[in-house]
Amino acid sequence: MESEISLTVDGVRHDLVVDTRVSLLDALRERLGITSPKKGCDHGQCGTCTVLLDGRRATTCLALAVAHDGADITTSAGLESGGTPHPLHQAFLDHDGFQCGYCTPGQICSAAGMLDEAESGWPSAVTTDLARDPVLDAEEIRERMSGNLCRCGAYVNIVAAISEVAGRRSA
Amino acid sequence: MIPFDYRRPDDIGTAVATVTGNPRAAFLGGGTNLVDHMKLGVAEPELLVDVTGLTSRDIERLPDGGLRVGAGVRNSDLAADPLVRERFPVLAQALLSGASGQLRNLATTGGNLLQRTRCVYFQDVTTPCNKREPGQGCSALEGYHRHHAVLGASRQCVAVHPSDLAVALAALDAVVRVQGPGGERTIPAETLHRLPGEHPERDTVLEHGELITAVDLPGLPFGPRSRYRKARDRASFAFALVSVAAALDVAGGLVRDVRIAFGGLAHKPWRARLAEDALRGRPAAPDEFRAAAEAELADAQPLRDNGFKVPMARNMLVSVLTELSAEDGAA
């Protein structure tokens, strides 16, 4: 079964015909050649396929492309502007927030979405007072980023990178 | 994955009629569990009816101080809602303890309740499982069953229900609103899920084609004094070994009212009515909490490798109730 859909990815609109079985991740990578989001577990557990889907972080491996006709998607590659890296890109470089780099685009998109969520006052499982705006300390960042695995174990530096950007945004 | 057709009807009535008319059709919400099952071969629908644009994404105030949550409200939006955080913290905490940020942004209220067990045998089509294929036998009985049930199980199935949201809803006397081919009906959240008995293939009392449209949270004056605690094998992004949802009303040092439900112990959220009855009118004290927990868990029948769940559930309940009784405003 095939279906016509359109996706806007990093500001560019694409019209394509997909089999209903195609995940959003496979549509991006295999059909559109947009390889910034990576395929890790393909079961929603590792987070390496994370993008900003209509402005929110989301895994793309468990999303059917056909169910997201018309979606506006931003990948890690699309977060740069005019050749300037996004502050999260730069912070990951400055803090060695990766080794092999495979999980990095997902980490970056997840962190970007997470910072917006925290700025909107969303609590997390480690937020003790649900009535107050959360403060993004290391414990909060680790909890909020638990959907992104890093098999190299660069977590300490990932948390440092995100902390720096979070601190600058709240300053 | 087998080929399937995809439809996005214009209204709920058409969606319900479409699924009702095809035994191999399924509703599609956020897809975070169903699409995974389709990849694994656990689910093989030939038609998906997408209801994400149909069911409400609003959280409305009810006159009694409660809330009506549309079935299409995303888990992340429900957990972040200011009224939910203020009136039913146990609900926000339960949601936030489940899945990951990027999954909560996709998962819906209705879909969360209808997610299926994470029993490893259920999810592995190469192993026997009565829930997936009735009559095959249960691999977990003598297999890997640390995560499995200690209450209300049968020889057919020892799986547990994985939803944290459902545990909080059971404790809060929530009511599930359902649209079916015959019209609308309401089901207490506590009875939405069923014990396995001889039919573990049925997780809930819903008939094929019935669609959850909303969940009503009745007003609960002591709802602000509620909490969710979850024990798991890693600090985050894991299913419960045991979880507790509780709300407590204390007056003059006595328990005036209490709501308790456990997760991770049974095929359904386990509303702890024996413990609640044991506590009403009794001193709000740890030894009373402990006796109530033991009364509730007296019939537990652990498997070879999950006996730890019984003292874990008892200790977690004592801990949560002790903390709630010490909160500001407790007299």
Short mmCIF file of C-alpha atoms in Angstrom, two decimals, chain A residues 57 113-137 139-141 143-146, chain B residues 75-86 88-102 104-105 236:
data_model
loop_
_atom_site.label_atom_id
_atom_site.label_comp_id
_atom_site.label_asym_id
_atom_site.label_seq_id
_atom_site.Cartn_x
_atom_site.Cartn_y
_atom_site.Cartn_z
CA ARG A 57 11.86 16.04 20.13
CA GLY A 113 14.00 19.87 22.54
CA MET A 114 14.70 19.27 26.22
CA LEU A 115 15.97 22.81 26.78
CA ASP A 116 12.74 24.17 25.27
CA GLU A 117 10.68 21.85 27.49
CA ALA A 118 12.51 23.03 30.62
CA GLU A 119 12.11 26.65 29.54
CA SER A 120 8.36 26.01 29.28
CA GLY A 121 8.43 24.86 32.91
CA TRP A 122 7.95 21.15 32.24
CA PRO A 123 8.94 19.06 35.29
CA SER A 124 10.81 15.76 35.14
CA ALA A 125 10.78 12.61 37.26
CA VAL A 126 13.46 14.10 39.54
CA THR A 127 11.79 17.50 39.96
CA THR A 128 10.89 17.63 43.66
CA ASP A 129 8.57 20.64 43.57
CA LEU A 130 6.11 20.35 40.69
CA ALA A 131 4.86 23.89 41.31
CA ARG A 132 8.18 25.61 40.60
CA ASP A 133 10.09 26.06 37.38
CA PRO A 134 12.79 23.40 37.18
CA VAL A 135 16.48 24.27 37.47
CA LEU A 136 18.58 22.25 35.06
CA ASP A 137 21.27 20.84 37.33
CA GLU A 139 20.62 15.39 37.89
CA GLU A 140 17.81 17.03 35.91
CA ILE A 141 19.82 16.87 32.68
CA GLU A 143 17.02 12.32 33.81
CA ARG A 144 15.72 14.35 30.89
CA MET A 145 18.33 12.88 28.53
CA SER A 146 17.78 9.26 29.58
CA ASN B 75 1.81 12.04 27.81
CA SER B 76 4.23 14.98 27.97
CA ASP B 77 1.44 17.58 27.81
CA LEU B 78 -0.57 15.79 30.49
CA ALA B 79 2.41 15.60 32.85
CA ALA B 80 3.24 19.28 32.30
CA ASP B 81 -0.31 20.58 32.71
CA PRO B 82 -0.41 23.06 35.62
CA LEU B 83 -3.74 21.78 36.93
CA VAL B 84 -2.59 18.17 36.85
CA ARG B 85 0.58 19.09 38.71
CA GLU B 86 -1.38 21.02 41.31
CA PHE B 88 -3.01 15.29 41.00
CA PRO B 89 0.78 15.25 41.43
CA VAL B 90 0.67 11.44 41.53
CA LEU B 91 -0.50 11.50 37.91
CA ALA B 92 2.23 13.86 36.70
CA GLN B 93 4.88 11.84 38.54
CA ALA B 94 3.60 8.54 37.13
CA LEU B 95 3.76 9.86 33.58
CA LEU B 96 7.20 11.39 34.05
CA SER B 97 8.53 8.11 35.40
CA GLY B 98 7.56 6.33 32.18
CA ALA B 99 9.43 6.07 28.88
CA SER B 100 11.68 8.92 27.66
CA GLY B 101 11.10 12.55 26.78
CA GLN B 102 10.95 11.85 23.06
CA ARG B 104 6.24 10.93 25.87
CA ASN B 105 5.96 13.58 23.14
CA SER B 236 15.49 6.14 34.43
#
